Amino acid sequence: MPFHTLRAPLPAPANTVDTSSELSLKASVTNPKPAFELSPEQQSVFDRIEGTRENVFVTGRAGTGKSTLLNHLSWNTEKQIVICAPTGVAALNVGGQTIHSLFRLPIGLIADHDIDQSDQVKKLLNTIDTIVIDEVSMVNADLMDAIDRSLRQARQRRHEPFGGVQVVLFGDPYQLAPVPGQGEERNYIQDTYRSFWFFDAKVWQETPLHIIELTEIHRQSDADFKYMLNAVRHGQVTAQIAGALNTMGARTPPDDGTITLATRNDIVNRINAAALAKLPGRALKATAEVSGDFGKATYPADETLELKVGAQVMFLRNDSGGGGEGQRWVNGTIGRVTKIDTNVFVEIDGEIVEVEPVVWEKYRYSYIAATKQLKKDIVAEFTQFPLRLAWAVTIHKSQGKTYDSAIIDLGSRAFSPGQTYVALSRLTSLDGLYLTRPLRPSDILVDSDVERFMRFDRPSTLGSAENL
């Protein structure tokens, strides 16, 4: 992977006179290979994926290290591997490509329509040993079967599931659901499949899917809080658990910038804009530099980032630790801007760190005939400071983040299964929970098809469930 450098000449600090509120970004910083330390449980799963050709679904509660394991796999596998995801944002997070782009599939219902494949796509799909799909819970059954058909067709192995390719899935269906579609698409899937979910695709009637559930939670240490979160995850909240959550959540939150997790973007934007406006001085703007066809819908950070000294910010990716200081922050760390100069200076737990812009890279896989190898090409880049205003963030965007404390605002109601679980499970302990209103039974939504699947109540052909 090539190195990228990034220099960002910014105007003078916010408390001095400047002639412009625009900050410019110029290229620069290296993105070295990250260091991963796997737990024995994670190492065991990696060895199983690497040492077999089994189709595997890696799942587990929030905070069990699914993303860490996937990243380790992407850097350390000896197999010809491609990584993809159902959305552009999810693909960007794992350095992969969207499913539709990789397989050149049409958007929307695919059903039994012909799948057109160029020679280049056929060659690429014939090179793959293993395909990894992240956030697989957002993949519907129709798309999963289309992936199967694409691989069988390209590899001319029509009677072999996935054309003989090993399939490794990552995700937690208790947190993210597929978009059910509308109109005729919805009607077709309802008539054809048991549910919209990936696990009800027809291909699983022909091949086993081995479910491996990570059980070691790294985010929380308190056994009682883990128990409560598991009850919320499975929709088994007793009056005692609800009382404990609501009693703790009813406390007045401290006036220290505790982050709010809200259901809607308009609530988040209003909170952040109001808090920034209260700070003295003029906001300075950093406008992202974009090259190639990145696509606005998949921008990993704000195209225009407005900051002032005193602004509360959240980091949007892990520190590379490339300067010898070790990892000074991780994705989701909260800090406060202390100075804006050539770079942005942020205070984290009493330590001031200098933050440079970084480059997010969008990839596409290609086949190299001369070497008969896969190549991962950079097709677009997005350069921006890895920061976002963070007095508030949506529950959806808090996915994968960790907070010591948070104010959870479910509005009038939680409107999707798993939303309350995602919000609560961001916290490291019950002591950090603040609720804008008490939790209600209607806030604890669990999809019945997920419960069926995760209870392993399904045909034996789907495979075995295994807790390592």
PDB file of C-alpha atoms in Angstrom, residues 14-304:
ATOM      1  CA  ALA A  14      -8.177  31.528  16.598  1.00  0.00           C
ATOM      2  CA  ASN A  15      -7.290  34.076  19.250  1.00  0.00           C
ATOM      3  CA  THR A  16      -5.127  36.114  16.860  1.00  0.00           C
ATOM      4  CA  VAL A  17      -5.998  38.298  13.892  1.00  0.00           C
ATOM      5  CA  ASP A  18      -6.231  36.465  10.580  1.00  0.00           C
ATOM      6  CA  THR A  19      -7.374  37.468   7.121  1.00  0.00           C
ATOM      7  CA  SER A  20      -9.335  34.343   6.263  1.00  0.00           C
ATOM      8  CA  SER A  21     -11.555  31.790   7.943  1.00  0.00           C
ATOM      9  CA  GLU A  22     -10.628  29.104   5.412  1.00  0.00           C
ATOM     10  CA  LEU A  23      -8.139  26.375   6.271  1.00  0.00           C
ATOM     11  CA  SER A  24      -6.415  24.603   3.406  1.00  0.00           C
ATOM     12  CA  LEU A  25      -5.351  20.977   3.266  1.00  0.00           C
ATOM     13  CA  LYS A  26      -2.291  19.748   1.452  1.00  0.00           C
ATOM     14  CA  ALA A  27      -1.106  16.248   1.193  1.00  0.00           C
ATOM     15  CA  SER A  28       1.100  14.333   3.490  1.00  0.00           C
ATOM     16  CA  VAL A  29       0.719  11.849   6.334  1.00  0.00           C
ATOM     17  CA  THR A  30       1.636   8.217   6.267  1.00  0.00           C
ATOM     18  CA  ASN A  31      -0.875   5.534   7.087  1.00  0.00           C
ATOM     19  CA  PRO A  32       1.333   2.678   8.315  1.00  0.00           C
ATOM     20  CA  LYS A  33       0.245  -0.872   8.901  1.00  0.00           C
ATOM     21  CA  PRO A  34      -1.715  -0.888  12.189  1.00  0.00           C
ATOM     22  CA  ALA A  35      -0.697  -3.119  15.068  1.00  0.00           C
ATOM     23  CA  PHE A  36      -3.345  -5.550  16.300  1.00  0.00           C
ATOM     24  CA  GLU A  37      -3.175  -7.569  19.479  1.00  0.00           C
ATOM     25  CA  LEU A  38      -5.649 -10.416  19.305  1.00  0.00           C
ATOM     26  CA  SER A  39      -7.126 -12.077  22.351  1.00  0.00           C
ATOM     27  CA  PRO A  40      -6.849 -15.887  22.466  1.00  0.00           C
ATOM     28  CA  GLU A  41     -10.500 -16.062  21.393  1.00  0.00           C
ATOM     29  CA  GLN A  42      -9.919 -13.787  18.392  1.00  0.00           C
ATOM     30  CA  GLN A  43      -6.733 -15.651  17.459  1.00  0.00           C
ATOM     31  CA  SER A  44      -8.645 -18.927  17.489  1.00  0.00           C
ATOM     32  CA  VAL A  45     -11.210 -17.525  15.042  1.00  0.00           C
ATOM     33  CA  PHE A  46      -8.469 -16.134  12.787  1.00  0.00           C
ATOM     34  CA  ASP A  47      -6.746 -19.527  12.721  1.00  0.00           C
ATOM     35  CA  ARG A  48     -10.020 -21.212  11.798  1.00  0.00           C
ATOM     36  CA  ILE A  49     -10.675 -18.819   8.924  1.00  0.00           C
ATOM     37  CA  GLU A  50      -7.109 -19.020   7.700  1.00  0.00           C
ATOM     38  CA  GLY A  51      -6.715 -22.767   8.123  1.00  0.00           C
ATOM     39  CA  THR A  52      -9.994 -23.989   6.581  1.00  0.00           C
ATOM     40  CA  ARG A  53     -12.293 -23.239   3.673  1.00  0.00           C
ATOM     41  CA  GLU A  54     -15.403 -23.174   5.837  1.00  0.00           C
ATOM     42  CA  ASN A  55     -18.042 -20.497   5.379  1.00  0.00           C
ATOM     43  CA  VAL A  56     -18.055 -18.581   8.660  1.00  0.00           C
ATOM     44  CA  PHE A  57     -20.264 -15.938  10.244  1.00  0.00           C
ATOM     45  CA  VAL A  58     -18.353 -14.031  12.940  1.00  0.00           C
ATOM     46  CA  THR A  59     -20.781 -12.306  15.276  1.00  0.00           C
ATOM     47  CA  GLY A  60     -20.954 -11.203  18.884  1.00  0.00           C
ATOM     48  CA  ARG A  61     -22.208  -8.530  21.200  1.00  0.00           C
ATOM     49  CA  ALA A  62     -21.059  -4.931  20.946  1.00  0.00           C
ATOM     50  CA  GLY A  63     -17.489  -4.525  22.147  1.00  0.00           C
ATOM     51  CA  THR A  64     -16.301  -8.076  21.460  1.00  0.00           C
ATOM     52  CA  GLY A  65     -13.708  -6.996  18.903  1.00  0.00           C
ATOM     53  CA  LYS A  66     -15.229  -8.019  15.561  1.00  0.00           C
ATOM     54  CA  SER A  67     -13.654  -5.047  13.778  1.00  0.00           C
ATOM     55  CA  THR A  68     -10.248  -5.733  15.321  1.00  0.00           C
ATOM     56  CA  LEU A  69     -10.377  -9.316  14.082  1.00  0.00           C
ATOM     57  CA  LEU A  70     -11.460  -8.273  10.587  1.00  0.00           C
ATOM     58  CA  ASN A  71      -8.640  -5.735  10.309  1.00  0.00           C
ATOM     59  CA  HIS A  72      -6.127  -8.306  11.501  1.00  0.00           C
ATOM     60  CA  LEU A  73      -7.406 -10.731   8.880  1.00  0.00           C
ATOM     61  CA  SER A  74      -7.120  -8.167   6.092  1.00  0.00           C
ATOM     62  CA  TRP A  75      -3.469  -7.445   6.928  1.00  0.00           C
ATOM     63  CA  ASN A  76      -2.267 -10.932   7.822  1.00  0.00           C
ATOM     64  CA  THR A  77      -4.053 -13.484   5.650  1.00  0.00           C
ATOM     65  CA  GLU A  78      -2.057 -15.535   3.160  1.00  0.00           C
ATOM     66  CA  LYS A  79      -5.132 -16.037   0.999  1.00  0.00           C
ATOM     67  CA  GLN A  80      -6.276 -14.105  -2.056  1.00  0.00           C
ATOM     68  CA  ILE A  81      -8.910 -12.098  -0.209  1.00  0.00           C
ATOM     69  CA  VAL A  82     -11.356  -9.360  -1.114  1.00  0.00           C
ATOM     70  CA  ILE A  83     -13.266  -7.320   1.454  1.00  0.00           C
ATOM     71  CA  CYS A  84     -16.602  -5.736   0.689  1.00  0.00           C
ATOM     72  CA  ALA A  85     -19.595  -4.225   2.462  1.00  0.00           C
ATOM     73  CA  PRO A  86     -23.175  -3.271   1.571  1.00  0.00           C
ATOM     74  CA  THR A  87     -22.671   0.510   1.819  1.00  0.00           C
ATOM     75  CA  GLY A  88     -19.959   2.923   0.776  1.00  0.00           C
ATOM     76  CA  VAL A  89     -19.335   4.097   4.344  1.00  0.00           C
ATOM     77  CA  ALA A  90     -19.007   0.532   5.646  1.00  0.00           C
ATOM     78  CA  ALA A  91     -16.664  -0.378   2.774  1.00  0.00           C
ATOM     79  CA  LEU A  92     -14.516   2.672   3.473  1.00  0.00           C
ATOM     80  CA  ASN A  93     -14.215   1.742   7.142  1.00  0.00           C
ATOM     81  CA  VAL A  94     -12.671  -1.631   6.300  1.00  0.00           C
ATOM     82  CA  GLY A  95     -10.612  -0.584   3.286  1.00  0.00           C
ATOM     83  CA  GLY A  96     -12.806  -2.538   0.911  1.00  0.00           C
ATOM     84  CA  GLN A  97     -15.247  -2.072  -1.948  1.00  0.00           C
ATOM     85  CA  THR A  98     -19.026  -2.039  -2.030  1.00  0.00           C
ATOM     86  CA  ILE A  99     -20.695  -5.311  -2.951  1.00  0.00           C
ATOM     87  CA  HIS A 100     -22.476  -3.770  -5.927  1.00  0.00           C
ATOM     88  CA  SER A 101     -19.270  -2.226  -7.266  1.00  0.00           C
ATOM     89  CA  LEU A 102     -17.177  -5.365  -6.781  1.00  0.00           C
ATOM     90  CA  PHE A 103     -19.669  -7.696  -8.479  1.00  0.00           C
ATOM     91  CA  ARG A 104     -21.035  -5.032 -10.865  1.00  0.00           C
ATOM     92  CA  LEU A 105     -24.551  -5.789  -9.658  1.00  0.00           C
ATOM     93  CA  PRO A 106     -27.534  -3.517 -10.344  1.00  0.00           C
ATOM     94  CA  ILE A 107     -29.013  -1.536  -7.466  1.00  0.00           C
ATOM     95  CA  GLY A 108     -32.316  -2.842  -6.162  1.00  0.00           C
ATOM     96  CA  LEU A 109     -33.974  -6.192  -6.688  1.00  0.00           C
ATOM     97  CA  ILE A 110     -31.839  -8.659  -8.677  1.00  0.00           C
ATOM     98  CA  ALA A 111     -34.051 -11.764  -8.410  1.00  0.00           C
ATOM     99  CA  ASP A 112     -33.546 -14.151 -11.324  1.00  0.00           C
ATOM    100  CA  HIS A 113     -32.402 -11.507 -13.810  1.00  0.00           C
ATOM    101  CA  ASP A 114     -29.340 -12.207 -15.931  1.00  0.00           C
ATOM    102  CA  ILE A 115     -26.089 -10.996 -14.388  1.00  0.00           C
ATOM    103  CA  ASP A 116     -23.861  -9.334 -16.970  1.00  0.00           C
ATOM    104  CA  GLN A 117     -20.152  -9.873 -16.338  1.00  0.00           C
ATOM    105  CA  SER A 118     -17.239  -8.411 -18.239  1.00  0.00           C
ATOM    106  CA  ASP A 119     -14.110 -10.461 -18.861  1.00  0.00           C
ATOM    107  CA  GLN A 120     -12.310  -8.351 -16.271  1.00  0.00           C
ATOM    108  CA  VAL A 121     -14.917  -9.113 -13.588  1.00  0.00           C
ATOM    109  CA  LYS A 122     -14.801 -12.828 -14.435  1.00  0.00           C
ATOM    110  CA  LYS A 123     -11.016 -12.880 -14.137  1.00  0.00           C
ATOM    111  CA  LEU A 124     -11.143 -11.040 -10.816  1.00  0.00           C
ATOM    112  CA  LEU A 125     -13.770 -13.386  -9.341  1.00  0.00           C
ATOM    113  CA  ASN A 126     -11.766 -16.397 -10.501  1.00  0.00           C
ATOM    114  CA  THR A 127      -8.767 -15.199  -8.503  1.00  0.00           C
ATOM    115  CA  ILE A 128     -10.517 -15.015  -5.139  1.00  0.00           C
ATOM    116  CA  ASP A 129      -9.894 -17.570  -2.397  1.00  0.00           C
ATOM    117  CA  THR A 130     -11.985 -15.827   0.251  1.00  0.00           C
ATOM    118  CA  ILE A 131     -14.575 -13.078   0.173  1.00  0.00           C
ATOM    119  CA  VAL A 132     -15.181 -11.134   3.397  1.00  0.00           C
ATOM    120  CA  ILE A 133     -18.434  -9.221   3.845  1.00  0.00           C
ATOM    121  CA  ASP A 134     -18.581  -6.725   6.701  1.00  0.00           C
ATOM    122  CA  GLU A 135     -21.845  -5.404   8.183  1.00  0.00           C
ATOM    123  CA  VAL A 136     -23.507  -8.427   6.595  1.00  0.00           C
ATOM    124  CA  SER A 137     -26.652  -7.812   8.646  1.00  0.00           C
ATOM    125  CA  MET A 138     -27.460  -5.018   6.152  1.00  0.00           C
ATOM    126  CA  VAL A 139     -27.327  -7.475   3.228  1.00  0.00           C
ATOM    127  CA  ASN A 140     -30.738  -8.833   2.233  1.00  0.00           C
ATOM    128  CA  ALA A 141     -31.428 -12.396   1.120  1.00  0.00           C
ATOM    129  CA  ASP A 142     -31.795 -11.443  -2.550  1.00  0.00           C
ATOM    130  CA  LEU A 143     -28.361  -9.787  -2.632  1.00  0.00           C
ATOM    131  CA  MET A 144     -26.731 -12.733  -0.859  1.00  0.00           C
ATOM    132  CA  ASP A 145     -28.123 -15.099  -3.488  1.00  0.00           C
ATOM    133  CA  ALA A 146     -26.930 -12.733  -6.236  1.00  0.00           C
ATOM    134  CA  ILE A 147     -23.389 -12.925  -4.817  1.00  0.00           C
ATOM    135  CA  ASP A 148     -23.676 -16.708  -4.927  1.00  0.00           C
ATOM    136  CA  ARG A 149     -24.918 -16.696  -8.543  1.00  0.00           C
ATOM    137  CA  SER A 150     -22.233 -14.229  -9.635  1.00  0.00           C
ATOM    138  CA  LEU A 151     -19.435 -16.410  -8.300  1.00  0.00           C
ATOM    139  CA  ARG A 152     -20.884 -19.636  -9.735  1.00  0.00           C
ATOM    140  CA  GLN A 153     -21.322 -17.993 -13.132  1.00  0.00           C
ATOM    141  CA  ALA A 154     -17.902 -16.305 -13.311  1.00  0.00           C
ATOM    142  CA  ARG A 155     -16.034 -19.389 -12.109  1.00  0.00           C
ATOM    143  CA  GLN A 156     -18.126 -21.799 -14.234  1.00  0.00           C
ATOM    144  CA  ARG A 157     -18.851 -23.916 -11.184  1.00  0.00           C
ATOM    145  CA  ARG A 158     -22.619 -23.612 -11.245  1.00  0.00           C
ATOM    146  CA  HIS A 159     -23.315 -26.547  -8.942  1.00  0.00           C
ATOM    147  CA  GLU A 160     -20.967 -25.383  -6.199  1.00  0.00           C
ATOM    148  CA  PRO A 161     -22.165 -22.757  -3.681  1.00  0.00           C
ATOM    149  CA  PHE A 162     -20.338 -19.461  -4.168  1.00  0.00           C
ATOM    150  CA  GLY A 163     -18.397 -21.112  -6.982  1.00  0.00           C
ATOM    151  CA  GLY A 164     -16.094 -22.736  -4.428  1.00  0.00           C
ATOM    152  CA  VAL A 165     -15.082 -19.452  -2.777  1.00  0.00           C
ATOM    153  CA  GLN A 166     -14.847 -19.317   1.023  1.00  0.00           C
ATOM    154  CA  VAL A 167     -17.291 -16.767   2.443  1.00  0.00           C
ATOM    155  CA  VAL A 168     -16.532 -15.009   5.746  1.00  0.00           C
ATOM    156  CA  LEU A 169     -19.241 -12.760   7.174  1.00  0.00           C
ATOM    157  CA  PHE A 170     -18.896 -10.189   9.971  1.00  0.00           C
ATOM    158  CA  GLY A 171     -21.693  -8.389  11.766  1.00  0.00           C
ATOM    159  CA  ASP A 172     -24.315  -8.370  14.498  1.00  0.00           C
ATOM    160  CA  PRO A 173     -27.948  -8.638  13.366  1.00  0.00           C
ATOM    161  CA  TYR A 174     -29.022  -7.295  16.757  1.00  0.00           C
ATOM    162  CA  GLN A 175     -27.528  -3.917  15.790  1.00  0.00           C
ATOM    163  CA  LEU A 176     -28.126  -3.293  12.072  1.00  0.00           C
ATOM    164  CA  ALA A 177     -30.934  -4.484   9.808  1.00  0.00           C
ATOM    165  CA  PRO A 178     -31.295  -4.656   6.011  1.00  0.00           C
ATOM    166  CA  VAL A 179     -33.376  -1.996   4.276  1.00  0.00           C
ATOM    167  CA  PRO A 180     -36.597  -3.871   3.471  1.00  0.00           C
ATOM    168  CA  GLY A 181     -37.206  -2.205   0.113  1.00  0.00           C
ATOM    169  CA  GLN A 182     -40.489  -0.872  -1.208  1.00  0.00           C
ATOM    170  CA  GLY A 183     -43.287  -1.791  -3.567  1.00  0.00           C
ATOM    171  CA  GLU A 184     -42.668  -4.746  -5.871  1.00  0.00           C
ATOM    172  CA  GLU A 185     -39.219  -5.387  -4.375  1.00  0.00           C
ATOM    173  CA  ARG A 186     -40.713  -5.821  -0.921  1.00  0.00           C
ATOM    174  CA  ASN A 187     -43.495  -8.013  -2.284  1.00  0.00           C
ATOM    175  CA  TYR A 188     -41.064 -10.249  -4.192  1.00  0.00           C
ATOM    176  CA  ILE A 189     -38.822 -10.865  -1.179  1.00  0.00           C
ATOM    177  CA  GLN A 190     -41.796 -11.517   1.083  1.00  0.00           C
ATOM    178  CA  ASP A 191     -43.132 -14.080  -1.413  1.00  0.00           C
ATOM    179  CA  THR A 192     -39.730 -15.702  -2.071  1.00  0.00           C
ATOM    180  CA  TYR A 193     -37.912 -15.737   1.253  1.00  0.00           C
ATOM    181  CA  ARG A 194     -38.730 -16.466   4.859  1.00  0.00           C
ATOM    182  CA  SER A 195     -37.391 -13.015   5.734  1.00  0.00           C
ATOM    183  CA  PHE A 196     -35.339 -10.164   4.271  1.00  0.00           C
ATOM    184  CA  TRP A 197     -32.255 -11.214   6.244  1.00  0.00           C
ATOM    185  CA  PHE A 198     -29.085 -12.606   4.647  1.00  0.00           C
ATOM    186  CA  PHE A 199     -29.364 -15.812   6.656  1.00  0.00           C
ATOM    187  CA  ASP A 200     -32.594 -16.745   4.853  1.00  0.00           C
ATOM    188  CA  ALA A 201     -30.954 -16.692   1.409  1.00  0.00           C
ATOM    189  CA  LYS A 202     -31.507 -19.892  -0.579  1.00  0.00           C
ATOM    190  CA  VAL A 203     -27.775 -20.617  -0.868  1.00  0.00           C
ATOM    191  CA  TRP A 204     -27.653 -21.628   2.817  1.00  0.00           C
ATOM    192  CA  GLN A 205     -29.918 -24.581   2.024  1.00  0.00           C
ATOM    193  CA  GLU A 206     -26.977 -25.993   0.037  1.00  0.00           C
ATOM    194  CA  THR A 207     -23.967 -25.222   2.190  1.00  0.00           C
ATOM    195  CA  PRO A 208     -23.228 -24.896   5.934  1.00  0.00           C
ATOM    196  CA  LEU A 209     -22.692 -21.521   7.572  1.00  0.00           C
ATOM    197  CA  HIS A 210     -20.653 -21.947  10.744  1.00  0.00           C
ATOM    198  CA  ILE A 211     -21.638 -19.345  13.309  1.00  0.00           C
ATOM    199  CA  ILE A 212     -18.873 -18.252  15.660  1.00  0.00           C
ATOM    200  CA  GLU A 213     -19.986 -15.874  18.383  1.00  0.00           C
ATOM    201  CA  LEU A 214     -17.267 -13.880  20.104  1.00  0.00           C
ATOM    202  CA  THR A 215     -18.068 -13.819  23.800  1.00  0.00           C
ATOM    203  CA  GLU A 216     -15.271 -11.835  25.471  1.00  0.00           C
ATOM    204  CA  ILE A 217     -16.443  -8.244  25.883  1.00  0.00           C
ATOM    205  CA  HIS A 218     -13.612  -5.715  25.837  1.00  0.00           C
ATOM    206  CA  ARG A 219     -15.676  -2.521  26.224  1.00  0.00           C
ATOM    207  CA  GLN A 220     -17.339  -3.142  29.614  1.00  0.00           C
ATOM    208  CA  SER A 221     -15.901  -4.800  32.706  1.00  0.00           C
ATOM    209  CA  ASP A 222     -18.837  -4.638  35.133  1.00  0.00           C
ATOM    210  CA  ALA A 223     -20.702  -7.969  35.138  1.00  0.00           C
ATOM    211  CA  ASP A 224     -24.046  -6.436  36.140  1.00  0.00           C
ATOM    212  CA  PHE A 225     -23.955  -3.912  33.301  1.00  0.00           C
ATOM    213  CA  LYS A 226     -22.994  -6.631  30.811  1.00  0.00           C
ATOM    214  CA  TYR A 227     -25.997  -8.632  32.013  1.00  0.00           C
ATOM    215  CA  MET A 228     -28.323  -5.647  31.533  1.00  0.00           C
ATOM    216  CA  LEU A 229     -27.019  -4.973  28.033  1.00  0.00           C
ATOM    217  CA  ASN A 230     -27.507  -8.594  27.055  1.00  0.00           C
ATOM    218  CA  ALA A 231     -31.092  -8.407  28.290  1.00  0.00           C
ATOM    219  CA  VAL A 232     -31.691  -5.307  26.143  1.00  0.00           C
ATOM    220  CA  ARG A 233     -30.076  -7.048  23.168  1.00  0.00           C
ATOM    221  CA  HIS A 234     -32.445 -10.009  23.431  1.00  0.00           C
ATOM    222  CA  GLY A 235     -35.548  -8.052  24.451  1.00  0.00           C
ATOM    223  CA  GLN A 236     -35.619  -9.693  27.878  1.00  0.00           C
ATOM    224  CA  VAL A 237     -35.644  -6.577  30.058  1.00  0.00           C
ATOM    225  CA  THR A 238     -37.282  -7.226  33.423  1.00  0.00           C
ATOM    226  CA  ALA A 239     -38.851  -4.577  35.617  1.00  0.00           C
ATOM    227  CA  GLN A 240     -35.768  -4.779  37.832  1.00  0.00           C
ATOM    228  CA  ILE A 241     -33.367  -4.150  34.939  1.00  0.00           C
ATOM    229  CA  ALA A 242     -35.523  -1.311  33.566  1.00  0.00           C
ATOM    230  CA  GLY A 243     -35.659   0.222  37.029  1.00  0.00           C
ATOM    231  CA  ALA A 244     -31.884   0.106  37.426  1.00  0.00           C
ATOM    232  CA  LEU A 245     -31.310   1.693  34.005  1.00  0.00           C
ATOM    233  CA  ASN A 246     -33.934   4.391  34.524  1.00  0.00           C
ATOM    234  CA  THR A 247     -32.809   5.204  38.060  1.00  0.00           C
ATOM    235  CA  MET A 248     -29.231   5.717  36.934  1.00  0.00           C
ATOM    236  CA  GLY A 249     -30.308   7.524  33.770  1.00  0.00           C
ATOM    237  CA  ALA A 250     -32.536   9.970  35.632  1.00  0.00           C
ATOM    238  CA  ARG A 251     -29.568  11.803  37.173  1.00  0.00           C
ATOM    239  CA  THR A 252     -28.856  15.330  35.951  1.00  0.00           C
ATOM    240  CA  PRO A 253     -25.946  15.092  33.512  1.00  0.00           C
ATOM    241  CA  PRO A 254     -22.823  17.056  34.363  1.00  0.00           C
ATOM    242  CA  ASP A 255     -22.239  20.311  32.523  1.00  0.00           C
ATOM    243  CA  ASP A 256     -18.947  19.098  31.111  1.00  0.00           C
ATOM    244  CA  GLY A 257     -19.823  18.462  27.481  1.00  0.00           C
ATOM    245  CA  THR A 258     -21.041  14.902  27.970  1.00  0.00           C
ATOM    246  CA  ILE A 259     -21.911  13.692  24.472  1.00  0.00           C
ATOM    247  CA  THR A 260     -25.545  13.217  23.432  1.00  0.00           C
ATOM    248  CA  LEU A 261     -26.508  10.176  21.354  1.00  0.00           C
ATOM    249  CA  ALA A 262     -29.705  10.996  19.475  1.00  0.00           C
ATOM    250  CA  THR A 263     -31.949   9.207  17.008  1.00  0.00           C
ATOM    251  CA  ARG A 264     -32.112  11.977  14.389  1.00  0.00           C
ATOM    252  CA  ASN A 265     -29.646  14.109  12.456  1.00  0.00           C
ATOM    253  CA  ASP A 266     -31.587  17.341  12.985  1.00  0.00           C
ATOM    254  CA  ILE A 267     -31.315  16.981  16.765  1.00  0.00           C
ATOM    255  CA  VAL A 268     -27.561  16.357  16.524  1.00  0.00           C
ATOM    256  CA  ASN A 269     -26.963  19.268  14.149  1.00  0.00           C
ATOM    257  CA  ARG A 270     -28.951  21.649  16.337  1.00  0.00           C
ATOM    258  CA  ILE A 271     -27.031  20.702  19.500  1.00  0.00           C
ATOM    259  CA  ASN A 272     -23.636  21.009  17.814  1.00  0.00           C
ATOM    260  CA  ALA A 273     -24.422  24.306  16.069  1.00  0.00           C
ATOM    261  CA  ALA A 274     -25.759  25.877  19.267  1.00  0.00           C
ATOM    262  CA  ALA A 275     -22.746  24.801  21.331  1.00  0.00           C
ATOM    263  CA  LEU A 276     -20.266  26.054  18.721  1.00  0.00           C
ATOM    264  CA  ALA A 277     -22.081  29.407  18.477  1.00  0.00           C
ATOM    265  CA  LYS A 278     -21.729  29.950  22.238  1.00  0.00           C
ATOM    266  CA  LEU A 279     -17.934  29.876  22.010  1.00  0.00           C
ATOM    267  CA  PRO A 280     -16.184  33.224  21.512  1.00  0.00           C
ATOM    268  CA  GLY A 281     -14.393  34.098  18.287  1.00  0.00           C
ATOM    269  CA  ARG A 282     -14.937  33.240  14.672  1.00  0.00           C
ATOM    270  CA  ALA A 283     -15.204  29.690  13.401  1.00  0.00           C
ATOM    271  CA  LEU A 284     -12.393  28.542  11.134  1.00  0.00           C
ATOM    272  CA  LYS A 285     -13.245  26.227   8.276  1.00  0.00           C
ATOM    273  CA  ALA A 286     -11.295  23.336   6.799  1.00  0.00           C
ATOM    274  CA  THR A 287     -12.633  22.230   3.421  1.00  0.00           C
ATOM    275  CA  ALA A 288     -11.842  18.660   2.456  1.00  0.00           C
ATOM    276  CA  GLU A 289      -9.813  17.916  -0.658  1.00  0.00           C
ATOM    277  CA  VAL A 290     -11.393  15.201  -2.766  1.00  0.00           C
ATOM    278  CA  SER A 291      -9.805  13.445  -5.714  1.00  0.00           C
ATOM    279  CA  GLY A 292     -11.388  10.813  -7.905  1.00  0.00           C
ATOM    280  CA  ASP A 293     -15.006   9.701  -7.731  1.00  0.00           C
ATOM    281  CA  PHE A 294     -15.369   9.462  -3.965  1.00  0.00           C
ATOM    282  CA  GLY A 295     -19.102  10.105  -3.772  1.00  0.00           C
ATOM    283  CA  LYS A 296     -20.641  12.548  -1.283  1.00  0.00           C
ATOM    284  CA  ALA A 297     -22.757   9.866   0.347  1.00  0.00           C
ATOM    285  CA  THR A 298     -19.612   8.076   1.514  1.00  0.00           C
ATOM    286  CA  TYR A 299     -17.600  11.044   2.814  1.00  0.00           C
ATOM    287  CA  PRO A 300     -15.997   9.804   6.071  1.00  0.00           C
ATOM    288  CA  ALA A 301     -15.861  13.273   7.645  1.00  0.00           C
ATOM    289  CA  ASP A 302     -17.486  16.670   7.159  1.00  0.00           C
ATOM    290  CA  GLU A 303     -16.686  18.189   3.790  1.00  0.00           C
ATOM    291  CA  THR A 304     -16.502  21.540   5.590  1.00  0.00           C
TER     292      THR A 304
END
